[in-house]
Coordinates of C-alpha atoms in Angstrom, one line a residue:
M1 CA 6.1 1.9 25.7
S2 CA 4.3 3.8 22.8
D3 CA 5.6 1.4 20.0
G4 CA 6.0 -2.0 21.8
V5 CA 3.8 -4.8 23.0
G6 CA 2.4 -4.2 26.1
T7 CA 3.6 -6.3 29.0
A8 CA 1.4 -8.8 31.1
P9 CA -1.4 -6.7 32.8
A10 CA -1.3 -6.7 36.7
V11 CA -5.0 -8.1 38.0
D12 CA -5.5 -7.0 41.7
G13 CA -8.7 -8.9 42.8
G14 CA -11.5 -7.9 40.3
V15 CA -10.0 -4.9 39.0
A16 CA -7.0 -4.8 36.4
R17 CA -5.8 -1.4 35.3
L18 CA -3.8 -1.2 31.7
V19 CA -1.9 1.7 30.6
T20 CA -3.1 2.9 27.1
E21 CA 0.0 5.4 26.6
G22 CA 0.9 5.6 22.7
A23 CA -2.5 3.7 21.8
D24 CA -5.2 5.4 19.5
L25 CA -8.1 5.4 21.7
L26 CA -10.9 5.9 19.1
T27 CA -9.2 2.9 17.6
L28 CA -9.2 1.0 20.8
A29 CA -12.8 2.1 21.9
G30 CA -14.3 1.1 18.3
V31 CA -17.2 3.0 16.6
G32 CA -19.8 4.0 19.3
D33 CA -17.7 1.9 21.9
G34 CA -18.2 -1.3 19.7
N35 CA -14.9 -2.8 20.7
L36 CA -15.3 -2.2 24.7
L37 CA -18.9 -3.4 24.5
E38 CA -17.7 -6.7 23.2
L39 CA -15.1 -7.2 25.7
Q40 CA -17.6 -6.5 28.3
K41 CA -19.9 -9.1 26.4
Q42 CA -17.2 -11.9 25.9
F43 CA -16.1 -11.9 29.6
G44 CA -19.0 -10.4 31.6
V45 CA -16.5 -7.4 32.5
R46 CA -17.0 -3.5 32.9
A47 CA -14.7 -1.6 30.7
T48 CA -14.3 1.8 31.4
L49 CA -11.3 4.0 29.3
R50 CA -9.8 6.9 32.1
A51 CA -7.3 9.2 30.6
E52 CA -4.4 6.6 29.6
T53 CA -5.7 3.8 31.6
L54 CA -8.1 1.0 30.4
V55 CA -9.8 -0.4 33.7
L56 CA -11.6 -3.5 33.8
S57 CA -13.8 -4.5 36.6
G58 CA -15.6 -7.7 37.6
T59 CA -15.2 -10.9 39.1
P60 CA -11.7 -12.2 39.7
G61 CA -11.8 -14.7 37.0
A62 CA -13.6 -12.8 34.7
V63 CA -11.1 -10.1 34.7
D64 CA -7.9 -12.4 34.9
K65 CA -9.4 -13.7 31.3
A66 CA -10.4 -10.6 30.0
A67 CA -7.4 -8.6 30.5
P68 CA -4.7 -10.4 28.1
V69 CA -7.4 -9.9 25.3
A70 CA -7.6 -6.1 26.5
Q71 CA -3.8 -6.0 26.2
R72 CA -3.8 -7.1 22.8
M73 CA -6.4 -4.7 21.9
I74 CA -4.0 -2.0 23.1
D75 CA -1.2 -3.3 21.2
A76 CA -3.2 -3.3 18.1
A77 CA -4.1 0.1 18.7
R78 CA -0.6 1.2 19.3
R79 CA 0.3 0.0 15.7
R80 CA -2.7 2.0 14.4
E81 CA -4.4 -1.5 13.2
V82 CA -8.0 -1.6 12.2
I83 CA -9.7 -3.3 15.3
E84 CA -13.6 -4.4 14.8
P85 CA -15.6 -6.2 17.5
D86 CA -15.3 -9.4 15.4
D87 CA -11.3 -9.2 16.3
I88 CA -12.4 -9.1 19.7
V89 CA -13.8 -12.1 19.5
R90 CA -10.8 -13.8 17.6
F91 CA -8.6 -12.1 20.4
S92 CA -10.6 -14.2 23.2
L93 CA -10.3 -17.6 21.1
D94 CA -6.7 -17.1 20.9
V95 CA -5.5 -15.1 24.1
S96 CA -2.8 -17.6 24.8
A97 CA -1.0 -16.0 22.1
D98 CA -0.1 -13.1 20.3
S99 CA 0.3 -13.0 16.6
S100 CA 1.9 -9.2 16.7
N101 CA 5.3 -10.8 16.6
G102 CA 4.9 -12.7 13.5
P103 CA 5.9 -11.2 9.8
R104 CA 4.5 -7.7 8.6
L105 CA 4.4 -7.2 5.2
V106 CA 4.5 -3.2 4.1
L107 CA 2.8 -3.0 1.0
P108 CA 3.6 0.9 0.0
G109 CA 1.5 1.3 -2.9
V110 CA -1.9 1.2 -0.9
R111 CA -0.1 2.2 2.3
R112 CA -1.1 -1.0 3.9
V113 CA 0.6 -3.2 6.3
V114 CA -0.5 -7.0 6.5
Q115 CA 0.1 -9.4 9.2
G116 CA -1.7 -12.6 10.5
K117 CA -4.8 -11.9 12.9
T118 CA -4.1 -15.4 14.7
T119 CA -1.3 -17.4 15.6
A120 CA -1.8 -19.7 12.7
Q121 CA -2.1 -17.1 10.1
S122 CA 1.2 -15.5 11.2
A123 CA 2.8 -19.1 11.4
Y124 CA 1.4 -19.5 7.9
L125 CA 2.6 -16.1 6.6
Q126 CA 6.0 -16.8 7.9
A127 CA 6.0 -20.5 6.2
M128 CA 5.6 -18.5 2.8
L129 CA 8.7 -16.5 3.4
D130 CA 10.5 -19.6 4.5
Y131 CA 9.4 -22.7 2.4
D132 CA 9.4 -23.3 -1.7
V133 CA 6.1 -24.8 -1.1
V134 CA 3.3 -24.0 1.2
I135 CA 0.0 -25.8 1.2
G136 CA -2.6 -23.8 3.4
I137 CA -5.9 -26.0 4.2
G138 CA -8.6 -24.4 6.1
P139 CA -12.3 -23.4 5.9
A140 CA -13.8 -20.2 4.2
G141 CA -12.9 -16.7 5.4
T142 CA -9.4 -17.8 7.1
G143 CA -7.4 -15.8 5.0
K144 CA -5.5 -18.7 2.9
T145 CA -5.9 -16.6 -0.4
Y146 CA -5.5 -13.2 1.0
L147 CA -2.2 -13.8 3.0
A148 CA -1.1 -15.6 0.0
V149 CA -1.7 -12.6 -2.4
A150 CA -0.1 -10.4 0.2
A151 CA 3.1 -12.4 0.0
A152 CA 3.1 -12.7 -3.5
V153 CA 3.0 -8.9 -4.1
D154 CA 5.4 -8.5 -1.2
A155 CA 7.9 -10.7 -3.1
L156 CA 7.4 -9.0 -6.4
M157 CA 7.6 -5.6 -4.8
R158 CA 11.1 -6.6 -3.4
K159 CA 12.2 -8.0 -6.6
R160 CA 12.4 -11.3 -5.2
V161 CA 10.5 -12.8 -8.1
K162 CA 9.9 -11.3 -11.6
R163 CA 6.1 -12.3 -11.9
I164 CA 3.0 -13.4 -10.1
V165 CA 0.9 -16.2 -11.3
L166 CA -2.5 -16.8 -10.0
A167 CA -4.3 -19.9 -10.7
R168 CA -7.9 -21.5 -10.0
P169 CA -9.6 -24.7 -11.4
A170 CA -12.5 -23.8 -13.2
V171 CA -14.5 -26.9 -12.2
E172 CA -18.1 -25.0 -11.8
A173 CA -17.8 -24.2 -15.7
G174 CA -17.0 -27.7 -16.8
E175 CA -18.6 -28.2 -20.3
S176 CA -20.6 -25.3 -20.2
L177 CA -18.0 -22.7 -20.8
G178 CA -18.9 -22.9 -24.4
F179 CA -22.5 -21.6 -23.6
L180 CA -21.2 -18.4 -21.8
P181 CA -20.9 -15.2 -23.6
G182 CA -17.7 -13.8 -24.7
D183 CA -14.4 -15.1 -25.7
M184 CA -12.4 -17.5 -23.4
Q185 CA -11.0 -15.1 -20.7
Q186 CA -14.5 -13.5 -20.4
K187 CA -15.9 -17.0 -19.9
V188 CA -13.4 -17.8 -16.9
D189 CA -13.3 -14.2 -15.3
P190 CA -16.0 -15.0 -13.0
Y191 CA -14.5 -18.2 -11.5
L192 CA -11.2 -16.3 -11.1
R193 CA -12.9 -13.0 -9.8
P194 CA -11.9 -13.6 -5.9
L195 CA -7.9 -13.5 -7.0
Y196 CA -8.6 -10.2 -8.7
D197 CA -10.4 -8.7 -5.6
A198 CA -7.6 -9.8 -3.2
L199 CA -5.0 -8.3 -5.6
E200 CA -6.8 -5.1 -6.1
D201 CA -6.6 -4.8 -2.3
M202 CA -2.9 -5.0 -2.3
M203 CA -2.0 -2.8 -5.3
P204 CA -3.4 0.4 -6.8
A205 CA -5.8 -0.6 -9.4
E206 CA -4.0 1.3 -12.4
R207 CA -0.7 -0.6 -11.4
V208 CA -2.6 -4.0 -11.5
Q209 CA -4.0 -3.3 -14.7
K210 CA -0.8 -2.0 -16.0
S211 CA 0.9 -5.6 -14.7
I212 CA -1.8 -7.8 -16.0
E213 CA -1.6 -6.3 -19.5
T214 CA 2.5 -6.4 -19.6
R215 CA 2.3 -10.1 -18.2
V216 CA 4.1 -9.3 -14.8
I217 CA 0.4 -10.8 -13.4
E218 CA -0.9 -13.7 -14.8
I219 CA -4.3 -14.7 -13.8
A220 CA -5.6 -18.0 -15.4
P221 CA -7.5 -21.1 -15.3
L222 CA -5.4 -24.1 -13.8
A223 CA -5.5 -25.8 -17.0
Y224 CA -3.5 -22.9 -18.7
M225 CA -0.3 -24.1 -16.7
R226 CA 0.1 -27.2 -18.6
G227 CA 3.2 -27.5 -20.7
R228 CA 4.9 -24.4 -19.1
T229 CA 7.8 -23.8 -16.8
L230 CA 7.6 -21.0 -14.6
A231 CA 10.9 -19.4 -13.2
D232 CA 11.2 -16.4 -11.1
A233 CA 7.8 -16.3 -10.2
F234 CA 5.5 -16.6 -7.1
V235 CA 3.0 -19.0 -8.3
I236 CA -0.7 -19.6 -6.0
L237 CA -2.7 -22.2 -6.7
D238 CA -6.5 -21.3 -5.0
E239 CA -9.2 -23.5 -4.4
A240 CA -7.1 -26.8 -4.8
Q241 CA -9.5 -29.1 -3.4
N242 CA -10.9 -29.0 -6.9
A243 CA -7.6 -30.0 -8.8
T244 CA -8.0 -33.3 -9.8
R245 CA -4.7 -35.7 -8.9
A246 CA -3.4 -35.2 -12.5
Q247 CA -3.8 -31.2 -12.4
M248 CA -2.2 -31.1 -9.1
K249 CA 0.7 -33.1 -10.1
M250 CA 1.1 -30.9 -13.4
F251 CA 0.8 -27.7 -11.3
L252 CA 3.5 -28.6 -8.6
T253 CA 6.2 -29.8 -11.8
R254 CA 5.6 -26.1 -13.3
L255 CA 8.1 -24.6 -10.9
G256 CA 11.3 -23.4 -12.1
V257 CA 14.3 -21.6 -10.7
N258 CA 13.5 -19.3 -8.0
S259 CA 9.9 -20.0 -8.1
R260 CA 7.6 -20.4 -5.0
A261 CA 4.2 -21.9 -4.8
V262 CA 1.3 -21.6 -2.5
I263 CA -1.3 -24.1 -2.5
T264 CA -4.8 -23.2 -0.9
G265 CA -7.5 -25.5 -0.3
D266 CA -11.0 -26.0 1.8
K267 CA -11.5 -29.9 2.5
T268 CA -15.2 -29.3 2.9
Q269 CA -15.9 -27.7 -0.2
V270 CA -14.9 -30.1 -2.9
D271 CA -17.0 -29.7 -6.3
L272 CA -15.6 -32.7 -8.4
P273 CA -17.8 -35.6 -8.5
S274 CA -15.7 -37.5 -6.1
R275 CA -13.7 -36.4 -2.8
D276 CA -11.4 -38.8 -3.8
D277 CA -10.5 -37.2 -7.0
S278 CA -9.1 -34.2 -5.3
G279 CA -5.1 -33.5 -5.7
L280 CA -5.6 -31.9 -2.6
F281 CA -6.1 -34.8 -0.3
Q282 CA -3.3 -36.7 -2.8
V283 CA -0.3 -34.0 -1.6
E284 CA -1.6 -34.0 1.9
R285 CA -1.0 -37.8 2.3
I286 CA 2.2 -38.3 -0.3
L287 CA 4.0 -34.9 0.1
P288 CA 4.6 -34.2 4.4
G289 CA 8.2 -34.8 5.0
I290 CA 9.8 -33.6 1.6
E291 CA 12.1 -30.9 2.3
G292 CA 10.8 -27.2 1.4
I293 CA 7.5 -28.1 1.7
S294 CA 5.2 -27.0 4.5
F295 CA 1.9 -27.8 5.5
H296 CA -0.2 -25.4 7.4
Y297 CA -3.9 -25.8 8.8
L298 CA -6.3 -23.2 9.8
S299 CA -9.3 -23.8 11.8
E300 CA -13.0 -21.8 12.3
S301 CA -11.1 -19.6 15.1
D302 CA -9.0 -18.1 12.3
I303 CA -12.1 -17.0 10.4
I304 CA -11.7 -13.4 9.9
R305 CA -15.0 -12.5 8.1
H306 CA -18.3 -11.7 9.7
R307 CA -18.5 -13.5 13.0
I308 CA -21.6 -15.7 11.8
V309 CA -19.4 -17.2 9.2
R310 CA -17.4 -18.8 11.9
D311 CA -20.7 -20.2 13.4
I312 CA -22.0 -21.4 10.3
V313 CA -18.6 -23.3 9.7
R314 CA -19.1 -24.9 13.0
A315 CA -22.7 -25.9 12.4
Y316 CA -21.9 -27.4 8.9
A317 CA -18.6 -29.3 10.4
T318 CA -21.0 -30.4 13.4
D319 CA -23.6 -31.8 10.6
A320 CA -21.2 -33.7 8.8
D321 CA -19.7 -35.3 11.8
T322 CA -23.1 -36.8 12.9
G323 CA -24.0 -37.7 9.5
A324 CA -27.2 -35.9 9.3

């Protein structure tokens, strides 16, 4: 049982005993027992590690709810995944499912395994392996860009594509590009920095630099895509809510033979003069039902940044709903 997913834990009254054999106990407990403390906080139970057993005690109802989350913690610790208190919060929001059965991308250059941390993220990652065009929509921090870049790097390393093209609309720059210092690349780099960051997390820095120099990886403003045909490529359009309708059509019609595209966007962060100008809203309306295209929606429960980000997203959503 040391490398598999544990079975459902047995709960006897107000006590559950979960076998931790094969799990890294330091990973399971967390720094300063932070993971166990978070489990206790979330469910109002007492969590104690004894030899190769995690014991949960409390009211029967609380233990019933905490046990599946504790089992997911143990399974993750067996896989030597990093577990932090924020992960316990996510597990508690998603106790009905286990993302560990989803796809796992092994990136040998950085000795990293990338997989969805929630059910929705796993489904999103699987879609990028199965469909020609995937459209991921959700709030900030849900892993839309990170997982897309991971899928692109995985496809490149496995030689399923010959290059990666990462694009972003630079709408914030607008007419002001000419007032910024440097050449055109230096002017737009600040708007493309999140793509560089994700990429550098997936590949050794020197390989990223060499790949950019040899054009195996291209990071460019969306406007640079006009008039091109992108064959044998994994193409990502990030921040798609800021692509106009014309830009979105232009991007989608760039795809050539053996190419895949992932479009990511957050409908709550449109920087265009009017939300109606957004190409993301248009494709959401006109493209569902086309074979080879898959839409995936992520929510606040999929946020993998600091837990306060989830609360901030929820607060803004509530404010928008009330029209305050």
